[in-house]
Amino acid sequence: MENSLAFGILVAAFAGLVIAWLFTARRKAHSQQLPHDTPVVAGKLQQTPSKKPSSHSNKPRAADKGHSLQHHRLLLNTLKGHTDAINGFCFTSNGRGLATASGDGVARVFKLEDATSKNIKFLHLNLPSGNTPTAVAFGEGASQLVIATENISGASLFMYAAAGGKAAADAKGQGKLPPPDIKWEKHQVHDRKNIISLAAASASYGSGDGSIVIASCSEGTDIKLWLAADGKCVGTADTNQLKNNMATLSPDGRFLAAAAFTADVKIWELVYGKDGSIREVRKVMQLKGHKSAVTWLNFTWDSSGVITASKDGTIRVWNINVRYHLDEDPKCLKVLTIPLQNSKGVALHYDRLAVSPDNKTLAVTHGSILQWLDLDSGEVNESIDNAHDGFITGIAWSPQPLPTEKGRTIILATAGVDKKIKLWFPPC
């Protein structure tokens, strides 16, 4: 009896060892089939989506190593610190300052005295509770910053400026930089609709007095003009096109242009009185020719031209320096085919574009793709498939050359949902 019992225990133990060995071998074989970066969460395997080559570019995708070298060659610096997506940013007029608006409820102003520095200083601005910054624009000089926010009641505008009074004097006496104060604020500026773009320009055309004008574009159809100094609303415009995509001002403060739901771009003129103030916002022309909605537009730096990108797969370059008061229409100088296609060969559109200060290079984005185009020929100078880890939310050129390791040069800045601002050398 004892021998039988001992034998049974031995058999059971041996069987257990066999089962344990088979289970371990099976787990090991399964784990070897998983990618090395597959995370394990709460004891369960979480599959990492397989990465497929981008089908957006009409060029063969470069090898990963070559792509990384290309990215590294053009990337000048990366500004970090935000904890949520960057919704908007802008340069100061001299390019030495760059302001950001983030979903983390914070706005920052980076000081780009040395664009290559890994320890770039910045000013941290906390918005009133419940406000998420969506866009920024500088006012009179680098010491004024207008911030658009969204909140439970709609959109608001806050203008921050250098602090004054005894508290500021005490801070300066202690060698500290006093935080800026809110000088004015406006609430529900577009009823309950949010602000999707903010643009600033100096009223330097004609009898304009040089004051900074801010254009806030709502996600509805209306656009409003404000004086940066005191927050006074000095004009309005309406696209009457179901919803806006964006709006911007010409650098000389003469024109306001908007891209909206339809294929036509509407342009208004800011008419200044003898005292330099805005007397009227008058619709003066339309850009007609695209077959589908215009996604983004940009004025040339001399304010005489407009560049538009459309969902019809084309870019158009326009001359608006015409005698529109004599019913002369703006002229389309050229039509460029957007060099991006999906897997079926259908042309894609650009989300954003920005023309360089010399009006020779066009920087454009689609999703996470960043490209530099020759504005004359439309040829792609450089293309980076994953310039950011996710959607690119903003793009702008520095208005003036900045000091870099290659000497003083105009740089391009991009923002993304990856919480970063990236500074890029222009392609040679």
Tab-separated table of C-alpha atoms in Angstrom:
chain	number	residue	atom	x	y	z
A	1	MET	CA	0.000	0.000	0.000
A	2	GLU	CA	2.741	2.418	0.965
A	3	ASN	CA	4.627	1.571	-2.226
A	4	SER	CA	1.528	2.249	-4.325
A	5	LEU	CA	0.975	5.602	-2.602
A	6	ALA	CA	4.597	6.624	-3.090
A	7	PHE	CA	4.423	5.639	-6.730
A	8	GLY	CA	1.259	7.710	-7.246
A	9	ILE	CA	2.853	10.769	-5.670
A	10	LEU	CA	5.914	10.338	-7.901
A	11	VAL	CA	3.753	10.111	-11.040
A	12	ALA	CA	1.737	13.192	-10.049
A	13	ALA	CA	4.901	15.186	-9.382
A	14	PHE	CA	6.410	14.148	-12.705
A	15	ALA	CA	3.215	15.110	-14.542
A	16	GLY	CA	3.230	18.503	-12.822
A	17	LEU	CA	6.799	19.089	-13.935
A	18	VAL	CA	5.908	18.216	-17.522
A	19	ILE	CA	2.897	20.575	-17.527
A	20	ALA	CA	4.954	23.398	-16.011
A	21	TRP	CA	7.692	22.890	-18.604
A	22	LEU	CA	5.194	22.928	-21.483
A	23	PHE	CA	3.529	26.121	-20.137
A	24	THR	CA	6.888	27.862	-19.770
A	25	ALA	CA	7.997	26.842	-23.253
A	26	ARG	CA	4.749	28.066	-24.733
A	27	ARG	CA	5.031	31.473	-23.018
A	28	LYS	CA	8.635	31.804	-24.165
A	29	ALA	CA	7.737	30.985	-27.766
A	30	HIS	CA	4.831	33.461	-27.668
A	31	SER	CA	6.985	36.240	-26.229
A	32	GLN	CA	9.555	35.758	-28.988
A	33	GLN	CA	6.827	36.517	-31.533
A	34	LEU	CA	6.012	39.870	-29.892
A	35	PRO	CA	7.903	43.071	-30.801
A	36	HIS	CA	10.486	44.107	-28.222
A	37	ASP	CA	8.642	47.385	-27.512
A	38	THR	CA	5.299	45.740	-26.696
A	39	PRO	CA	4.316	47.128	-23.300
A	40	VAL	CA	2.845	45.021	-20.539
A	41	VAL	CA	0.062	46.732	-18.595
A	42	ALA	CA	-1.584	45.246	-15.510
A	43	GLY	CA	-0.333	41.779	-16.395
A	44	LYS	CA	-1.913	41.919	-19.871
A	45	LEU	CA	-0.180	42.314	-23.183
A	46	GLN	CA	-1.005	45.578	-24.937
A	47	GLN	CA	-0.372	45.324	-28.644
A	48	THR	CA	1.611	48.166	-30.195
A	49	PRO	CA	0.141	49.161	-33.578
A	50	SER	CA	2.414	48.192	-36.406
A	51	LYS	CA	4.083	51.129	-38.115
A	52	LYS	CA	3.374	51.341	-41.808
A	53	PRO	CA	5.282	53.450	-44.295
A	54	SER	CA	3.612	56.786	-44.962
A	55	SER	CA	1.569	56.809	-48.134
A	56	HIS	CA	1.449	60.612	-48.244
A	57	SER	CA	4.703	61.306	-50.035
A	58	ASN	CA	5.087	60.875	-53.765
A	59	LYS	CA	8.769	60.124	-53.153
A	60	PRO	CA	10.132	56.746	-52.055
A	61	ARG	CA	10.430	56.697	-48.292
A	62	ALA	CA	14.062	56.980	-47.190
A	63	ALA	CA	15.643	54.320	-45.021
A	64	ASP	CA	15.182	54.940	-41.300
A	65	LYS	CA	18.858	55.737	-40.814
A	66	GLY	CA	18.935	58.196	-43.683
A	67	HIS	CA	15.692	59.773	-42.536
A	68	SER	CA	17.087	60.283	-39.025
A	69	LEU	CA	20.232	61.898	-40.433
A	70	GLN	CA	18.116	64.236	-42.550
A	71	HIS	CA	16.014	65.166	-39.539
A	72	HIS	CA	19.138	65.761	-37.461
A	73	ARG	CA	20.809	67.855	-40.174
A	74	LEU	CA	17.972	70.390	-40.371
A	75	LEU	CA	16.823	70.376	-36.735
A	76	LEU	CA	18.357	73.320	-34.880
A	77	ASN	CA	16.732	73.015	-31.467
A	78	THR	CA	13.707	71.667	-29.591
A	79	LEU	CA	11.862	73.718	-26.977
A	80	LYS	CA	10.234	71.548	-24.327
A	81	GLY	CA	8.386	72.022	-21.066
A	82	HIS	CA	4.689	72.072	-21.902
A	83	THR	CA	2.683	69.107	-20.637
A	84	ASP	CA	-0.027	69.179	-23.321
A	85	ALA	CA	-0.376	69.906	-27.021
A	86	ILE	CA	0.740	73.315	-28.251
A	87	ASN	CA	-2.246	75.057	-29.810
A	88	GLY	CA	-0.511	78.108	-31.225
A	89	PHE	CA	2.637	80.227	-31.190
A	90	CYS	CA	4.121	83.398	-32.663
A	91	PHE	CA	7.406	85.284	-32.995
A	92	THR	CA	8.128	88.827	-31.864
A	93	SER	CA	8.787	91.303	-34.695
A	94	ASN	CA	12.555	90.844	-34.330
A	95	GLY	CA	12.352	87.068	-33.906
A	96	ARG	CA	14.127	87.145	-30.537
A	97	GLY	CA	11.018	86.069	-28.621
A	98	LEU	CA	8.596	83.209	-29.223
A	99	ALA	CA	5.299	82.831	-27.353
A	100	THR	CA	3.382	79.556	-27.035
A	101	ALA	CA	-0.160	78.611	-26.010
A	102	SER	CA	-0.734	75.096	-24.698
A	103	GLY	CA	-3.591	72.875	-23.645
A	104	ASP	CA	-1.924	72.613	-20.231
A	105	GLY	CA	-3.383	76.059	-19.403
A	106	VAL	CA	-0.025	77.813	-19.656
A	107	ALA	CA	1.485	80.361	-22.035
A	108	ARG	CA	5.249	80.764	-22.299
A	109	VAL	CA	7.539	83.341	-23.834
A	110	PHE	CA	10.917	81.890	-24.858
A	111	LYS	CA	13.923	84.206	-25.244
A	112	LEU	CA	15.849	83.230	-28.364
A	113	GLU	CA	19.003	85.246	-27.786
A	114	ASP	CA	20.876	82.102	-28.813
A	115	ALA	CA	18.648	79.785	-30.829
A	116	THR	CA	21.135	76.922	-30.434
A	117	SER	CA	21.271	77.041	-26.622
A	118	LYS	CA	20.039	74.002	-24.718
A	119	ASN	CA	19.073	76.236	-21.779
A	120	ILE	CA	16.782	78.790	-23.361
A	121	LYS	CA	15.132	81.009	-20.751
A	122	PHE	CA	11.384	81.519	-20.750
A	123	LEU	CA	8.641	83.422	-18.968
A	124	HIS	CA	5.806	81.306	-17.557
A	125	LEU	CA	2.249	82.729	-17.661
A	126	ASN	CA	-0.619	81.000	-15.867
A	127	LEU	CA	-4.040	81.856	-17.240
A	128	PRO	CA	-7.051	82.427	-14.987
A	129	SER	CA	-8.581	79.137	-13.852
A	130	GLY	CA	-10.817	77.450	-16.421
A	131	ASN	CA	-9.135	79.074	-19.442
A	132	THR	CA	-7.207	77.038	-22.002
A	133	PRO	CA	-4.980	79.113	-24.326
A	134	THR	CA	-5.670	78.536	-28.028
A	135	ALA	CA	-3.634	81.269	-29.752
A	136	VAL	CA	-1.188	84.100	-29.036
A	137	ALA	CA	-0.112	87.363	-30.696
A	138	PHE	CA	2.331	90.058	-29.605
A	139	GLY	CA	1.109	93.612	-29.168
A	140	GLU	CA	3.175	96.786	-28.896
A	141	GLY	CA	6.655	95.276	-28.646
A	142	ALA	CA	7.706	92.088	-26.903
A	143	SER	CA	6.318	93.235	-23.547
A	144	GLN	CA	2.656	92.896	-24.601
A	145	LEU	CA	1.094	89.518	-25.294
A	146	VAL	CA	-2.522	88.926	-26.298
A	147	ILE	CA	-3.746	85.416	-25.479
A	148	ALA	CA	-6.945	83.850	-26.807
A	149	THR	CA	-8.547	81.230	-24.569
A	150	GLU	CA	-11.498	78.891	-24.572
A	151	ASN	CA	-13.619	78.300	-21.482
A	152	ILE	CA	-17.045	77.091	-20.472
A	153	SER	CA	-18.708	80.316	-21.628
A	154	GLY	CA	-16.909	80.688	-24.966
A	155	ALA	CA	-13.771	82.592	-25.970
A	156	SER	CA	-11.845	85.268	-24.080
A	157	LEU	CA	-8.922	87.581	-24.791
A	158	PHE	CA	-6.336	88.575	-22.197
A	159	MET	CA	-3.575	91.135	-22.725
A	160	TYR	CA	-0.524	90.700	-20.490
A	161	ALA	CA	2.025	93.485	-20.149
A	162	ALA	CA	4.972	94.390	-17.944
A	163	ALA	CA	3.956	94.865	-14.333
A	164	GLY	CA	4.187	98.255	-12.635
A	165	GLY	CA	3.747	99.781	-9.195
A	166	LYS	CA	5.429	99.074	-5.872
A	167	ALA	CA	5.348	95.262	-6.220
A	168	ALA	CA	7.221	95.481	-9.516
A	169	ALA	CA	9.737	97.934	-8.076
A	170	ASP	CA	10.364	95.659	-5.092
A	171	ALA	CA	10.872	92.652	-7.361
A	172	LYS	CA	13.352	94.548	-9.513
A	173	GLY	CA	15.156	95.728	-6.372
A	174	GLN	CA	15.626	92.076	-5.421
A	175	GLY	CA	16.970	91.246	-8.861
A	176	LYS	CA	13.801	89.398	-9.847
A	177	LEU	CA	11.663	89.785	-12.948
A	178	PRO	CA	8.114	90.748	-11.913
A	179	PRO	CA	5.421	88.638	-13.577
A	180	PRO	CA	3.311	90.481	-16.189
A	181	ASP	CA	-0.106	91.822	-15.244
A	182	ILE	CA	-3.382	91.450	-17.117
A	183	LYS	CA	-3.973	94.940	-18.577
A	184	TRP	CA	-7.325	94.202	-20.210
A	185	GLU	CA	-9.598	91.247	-20.819
A	186	LYS	CA	-12.623	90.564	-23.006
A	187	HIS	CA	-15.072	87.697	-22.588
A	188	GLN	CA	-17.505	85.919	-24.928
A	189	VAL	CA	-15.881	87.833	-27.775
A	190	HIS	CA	-17.473	85.546	-30.381
A	191	ASP	CA	-20.626	84.640	-28.461
A	192	ARG	CA	-20.026	81.026	-27.397
A	193	LYS	CA	-17.718	80.117	-30.284
A	194	ASN	CA	-13.996	79.538	-29.848
A	195	ILE	CA	-11.133	81.430	-31.460
A	196	ILE	CA	-9.239	79.299	-33.994
A	197	SER	CA	-6.605	81.822	-35.114
A	198	LEU	CA	-5.097	85.090	-33.924
A	199	ALA	CA	-3.039	87.446	-36.110
A	200	ALA	CA	-1.297	90.763	-35.444
A	201	ALA	CA	-0.017	93.518	-37.736
A	202	SER	CA	1.232	97.073	-37.432
A	203	ALA	CA	-1.077	99.675	-38.993
A	204	SER	CA	1.675	101.069	-41.192
A	205	TYR	CA	-0.199	101.481	-44.473
A	206	GLY	CA	-1.469	104.891	-45.586
A	207	SER	CA	-2.453	107.083	-42.662
A	208	GLY	CA	-2.282	104.231	-40.155
A	209	ASP	CA	-0.715	105.323	-36.872
A	210	GLY	CA	1.483	102.222	-36.449
A	211	SER	CA	-0.585	100.743	-33.643
A	212	ILE	CA	-0.869	96.970	-33.450
A	213	VAL	CA	-4.133	95.510	-34.734
A	214	ILE	CA	-5.211	92.009	-33.674
A	215	ALA	CA	-7.588	89.860	-35.754
A	216	SER	CA	-9.442	87.093	-33.910
A	217	CYS	CA	-11.103	84.487	-36.131
A	218	SER	CA	-13.904	82.413	-34.662
A	219	GLU	CA	-14.833	78.845	-35.558
A	220	GLY	CA	-18.117	80.315	-36.762
A	221	THR	CA	-18.154	82.897	-39.561
A	222	ASP	CA	-17.201	86.149	-37.825
A	223	ILE	CA	-13.836	87.905	-37.455
A	224	LYS	CA	-13.130	90.811	-35.113
A	225	LEU	CA	-10.402	93.460	-35.047
A	226	TRP	CA	-8.946	94.779	-31.786
A	227	LEU	CA	-6.400	97.365	-30.733
A	228	ALA	CA	-3.698	95.553	-28.783
A	229	ALA	CA	-3.013	98.539	-26.542
A	230	ASP	CA	-6.465	98.881	-24.955
A	231	GLY	CA	-8.616	96.015	-26.265
A	232	LYS	CA	-11.012	98.263	-28.164
A	233	CYS	CA	-12.949	96.462	-30.913
A	234	VAL	CA	-12.376	98.538	-34.066
A	235	GLY	CA	-14.025	96.441	-36.764
A	236	THR	CA	-15.776	93.233	-37.756
A	237	ALA	CA	-16.088	91.030	-40.837
A	238	ASP	CA	-18.143	87.977	-41.711
A	239	THR	CA	-17.308	85.307	-44.283
A	240	ASN	CA	-20.880	83.989	-44.435
A	241	GLN	CA	-19.412	80.607	-45.392
A	242	LEU	CA	-20.759	78.205	-42.737
A	243	LYS	CA	-17.460	78.019	-40.827
A	244	ASN	CA	-14.029	79.615	-40.899
A	245	ASN	CA	-10.734	77.776	-41.302
A	246	MET	CA	-8.498	80.737	-40.375
A	247	ALA	CA	-7.895	84.443	-40.990
A	248	THR	CA	-4.827	86.655	-41.102
A	249	LEU	CA	-3.674	90.248	-41.667
A	250	SER	CA	-1.232	91.552	-44.245
A	251	PRO	CA	2.083	92.657	-42.691
A	252	ASP	CA	1.342	96.337	-43.406
A	253	GLY	CA	-2.052	96.155	-41.681
A	254	ARG	CA	-3.954	96.989	-44.860
A	255	PHE	CA	-5.794	93.767	-45.661
A	256	LEU	CA	-7.688	91.051	-43.809
A	257	ALA	CA	-8.108	87.696	-45.587
A	258	ALA	CA	-10.010	84.589	-44.529
A	259	ALA	CA	-10.090	80.943	-45.607
A	260	ALA	CA	-13.443	79.332	-44.939
A	261	PHE	CA	-15.778	76.527	-45.978
A	262	THR	CA	-15.990	77.398	-49.674
A	263	ALA	CA	-13.355	77.657	-52.393
A	264	ASP	CA	-13.331	81.471	-52.506
A	265	VAL	CA	-11.105	83.662	-50.335
A	266	LYS	CA	-12.578	86.966	-49.204
A	267	ILE	CA	-10.375	89.998	-48.634
A	268	TRP	CA	-11.272	93.185	-46.768
A	269	GLU	CA	-9.393	96.484	-46.589
A	270	LEU	CA	-8.845	98.290	-43.289
A	271	VAL	CA	-9.556	101.920	-44.155
A	272	TYR	CA	-7.718	104.382	-41.891
A	273	GLY	CA	-8.875	107.888	-41.121
A	274	LYS	CA	-6.719	111.015	-40.936
A	275	ASP	CA	-6.217	110.446	-37.219
A	276	GLY	CA	-4.711	107.026	-37.944
A	277	SER	CA	-7.641	105.030	-36.548
A	278	ILE	CA	-9.597	102.359	-38.424
A	279	ARG	CA	-12.638	104.036	-39.943
A	280	GLU	CA	-14.057	101.130	-41.944
A	281	VAL	CA	-13.526	97.441	-42.780
A	282	ARG	CA	-14.531	97.173	-46.423
A	283	LYS	CA	-14.766	94.047	-48.573
A	284	VAL	CA	-12.702	94.738	-51.692
A	285	MET	CA	-11.981	91.485	-53.541
A	286	GLN	CA	-12.315	87.715	-53.772
A	287	LEU	CA	-9.808	85.122	-54.886
A	288	LYS	CA	-11.665	82.745	-57.207
A	289	GLY	CA	-10.256	79.664	-58.925
A	290	HIS	CA	-9.909	76.845	-56.418
A	291	LYS	CA	-12.315	73.924	-56.816
A	292	SER	CA	-12.606	73.084	-53.119
A	293	ALA	CA	-12.222	74.663	-49.682
A	294	VAL	CA	-9.096	76.696	-48.962
A	295	THR	CA	-7.396	75.209	-45.904
A	296	TRP	CA	-4.765	77.912	-45.267
A	297	LEU	CA	-3.413	81.142	-46.705
A	298	ASN	CA	-0.513	83.500	-46.174
A	299	PHE	CA	0.353	87.018	-47.328
A	300	THR	CA	3.740	87.649	-48.879
A	301	TRP	CA	5.973	89.801	-46.686
A	302	ASP	CA	5.543	92.857	-48.933
A	303	SER	CA	1.736	92.529	-48.591
A	304	SER	CA	1.272	92.483	-52.385
A	305	GLY	CA	0.551	88.783	-52.762
A	306	VAL	CA	-1.406	85.906	-51.229
A	307	ILE	CA	-0.626	82.186	-51.306
A	308	THR	CA	-3.488	79.735	-50.845
A	309	ALA	CA	-3.639	75.964	-50.337
A	310	SER	CA	-6.809	74.053	-51.115
A	311	LYS	CA	-8.362	70.639	-50.718
A	312	ASP	CA	-8.423	70.489	-54.526
A	313	GLY	CA	-4.729	69.496	-54.350
A	314	THR	CA	-3.276	72.798	-55.549
A	315	ILE	CA	-1.478	75.894	-54.321
A	316	ARG	CA	-2.209	79.221	-55.980
A	317	VAL	CA	-0.060	82.355	-55.937
A	318	TRP	CA	-1.995	85.613	-56.315
A	319	ASN	CA	-1.121	89.220	-57.050
A	320	ILE	CA	-3.522	91.446	-55.108
A	321	ASN	CA	-1.703	94.695	-55.927
A	322	VAL	CA	-4.430	95.679	-58.360
A	323	ARG	CA	-6.774	98.645	-58.874
A	324	TYR	CA	-9.737	96.925	-57.285
A	325	HIS	CA	-11.538	100.276	-56.917
A	326	LEU	CA	-11.681	100.223	-60.739
A	327	ASP	CA	-13.033	96.646	-60.663
A	328	GLU	CA	-9.672	95.137	-61.589
A	329	ASP	CA	-9.563	91.535	-60.363
A	330	PRO	CA	-6.642	89.995	-58.467
A	331	LYS	CA	-4.410	87.932	-60.734
A	332	CYS	CA	-3.507	84.273	-60.254
A	333	LEU	CA	0.198	84.173	-61.143
A	334	LYS	CA	0.688	80.411	-60.922
A	335	VAL	CA	-0.932	77.137	-59.919
A	336	LEU	CA	1.259	74.505	-58.251
A	337	THR	CA	0.264	70.882	-57.783
A	338	ILE	CA	0.615	69.683	-54.198
A	339	PRO	CA	3.247	66.889	-54.340
A	340	LEU	CA	1.507	64.572	-51.890
A	341	GLN	CA	-0.637	61.570	-52.747
A	342	ASN	CA	-2.393	58.839	-50.831
A	343	SER	CA	-2.060	55.118	-51.617
A	344	LYS	CA	-4.636	55.463	-54.409
A	345	GLY	CA	-2.745	58.272	-56.108
A	346	VAL	CA	-5.224	60.948	-55.043
A	347	ALA	CA	-3.672	64.337	-54.305
A	348	LEU	CA	-3.721	65.411	-50.680
A	349	HIS	CA	-3.946	68.929	-49.263
A	350	TYR	CA	-1.703	70.959	-46.997
A	351	ASP	CA	-2.966	71.820	-43.521
A	352	ARG	CA	-0.755	74.899	-43.066
A	353	LEU	CA	1.747	76.977	-44.990
A	354	ALA	CA	4.166	79.848	-44.356
A	355	VAL	CA	6.229	81.788	-46.882
A	356	SER	CA	9.807	82.784	-46.043
A	357	PRO	CA	10.687	86.473	-45.571
A	358	ASP	CA	12.472	86.515	-48.958
A	359	ASN	CA	9.292	85.106	-50.600
A	360	LYS	CA	11.305	82.260	-52.165
A	361	THR	CA	10.540	79.239	-49.982
A	362	LEU	CA	7.200	77.860	-48.875
A	363	ALA	CA	7.091	75.710	-45.736
A	364	VAL	CA	4.055	73.420	-45.663
A	365	THR	CA	2.606	70.672	-43.470
A	366	HIS	CA	0.280	67.713	-43.771
A	367	GLY	CA	-0.316	65.790	-40.552
A	368	SER	CA	3.198	65.172	-39.228
A	369	ILE	CA	4.869	65.778	-42.609
A	370	LEU	CA	6.964	68.929	-43.045
A	371	GLN	CA	8.139	70.088	-46.463
A	372	TRP	CA	10.032	73.010	-47.953
A	373	LEU	CA	8.971	73.957	-51.498
A	374	ASP	CA	10.597	76.213	-54.053
A	375	LEU	CA	7.882	78.814	-54.511
A	376	ASP	CA	8.907	79.503	-58.106
A	377	SER	CA	8.870	75.914	-59.400
A	378	GLY	CA	6.841	74.094	-56.748
A	379	GLU	CA	9.591	71.478	-56.395
A	380	VAL	CA	10.214	69.885	-52.994
A	381	ASN	CA	13.555	71.019	-51.542
A	382	GLU	CA	13.289	68.850	-48.425
A	383	SER	CA	10.684	66.566	-46.893
A	384	ILE	CA	10.494	65.032	-43.413
A	385	ASP	CA	7.756	62.455	-42.813
A	386	ASN	CA	7.679	62.619	-39.012
A	387	ALA	CA	8.817	66.105	-38.114
A	388	HIS	CA	6.713	65.808	-34.933
A	389	ASP	CA	5.292	62.836	-33.067
A	390	GLY	CA	1.779	63.558	-34.240
A	391	PHE	CA	-0.100	66.381	-35.922
A	392	ILE	CA	1.738	69.655	-36.580
A	393	THR	CA	-0.355	72.481	-35.090
A	394	GLY	CA	1.621	75.562	-36.096
A	395	ILE	CA	4.276	76.840	-38.492
A	396	ALA	CA	6.060	80.208	-38.815
A	397	TRP	CA	9.304	81.771	-40.033
A	398	SER	CA	11.366	84.060	-37.835
A	399	PRO	CA	10.868	87.626	-39.177
A	400	GLN	CA	14.572	88.417	-38.750
A	401	PRO	CA	17.746	86.285	-38.884
A	402	LEU	CA	18.741	84.709	-35.560
A	403	PRO	CA	22.228	83.826	-34.305
A	404	THR	CA	22.998	80.127	-34.817
A	405	GLU	CA	26.044	77.897	-35.143
A	406	LYS	CA	25.900	78.605	-38.884
A	407	GLY	CA	25.808	82.353	-38.342
A	408	ARG	CA	22.740	84.581	-38.473
A	409	THR	CA	19.977	82.886	-40.436
A	410	ILE	CA	16.226	82.852	-40.876
A	411	ILE	CA	14.781	79.811	-39.123
A	412	LEU	CA	11.486	77.949	-39.296
A	413	ALA	CA	9.523	77.001	-36.191
A	414	THR	CA	6.896	74.265	-35.936
A	415	ALA	CA	4.618	73.202	-33.081
A	416	GLY	CA	2.859	69.913	-32.478
A	417	VAL	CA	0.553	67.820	-30.370
A	418	ASP	CA	3.750	66.257	-28.999
A	419	LYS	CA	4.118	69.303	-26.702
A	420	LYS	CA	7.216	70.576	-28.513
A	421	ILE	CA	8.375	73.540	-30.541
A	422	LYS	CA	11.048	72.651	-33.075
A	423	LEU	CA	13.409	75.126	-34.736
A	424	TRP	CA	14.721	74.228	-38.202
A	425	PHE	CA	17.500	75.399	-40.469
A	426	PRO	CA	16.276	76.199	-43.983
A	427	PRO	CA	17.425	73.607	-46.529
A	428	CYS	CA	20.450	74.667	-48.529
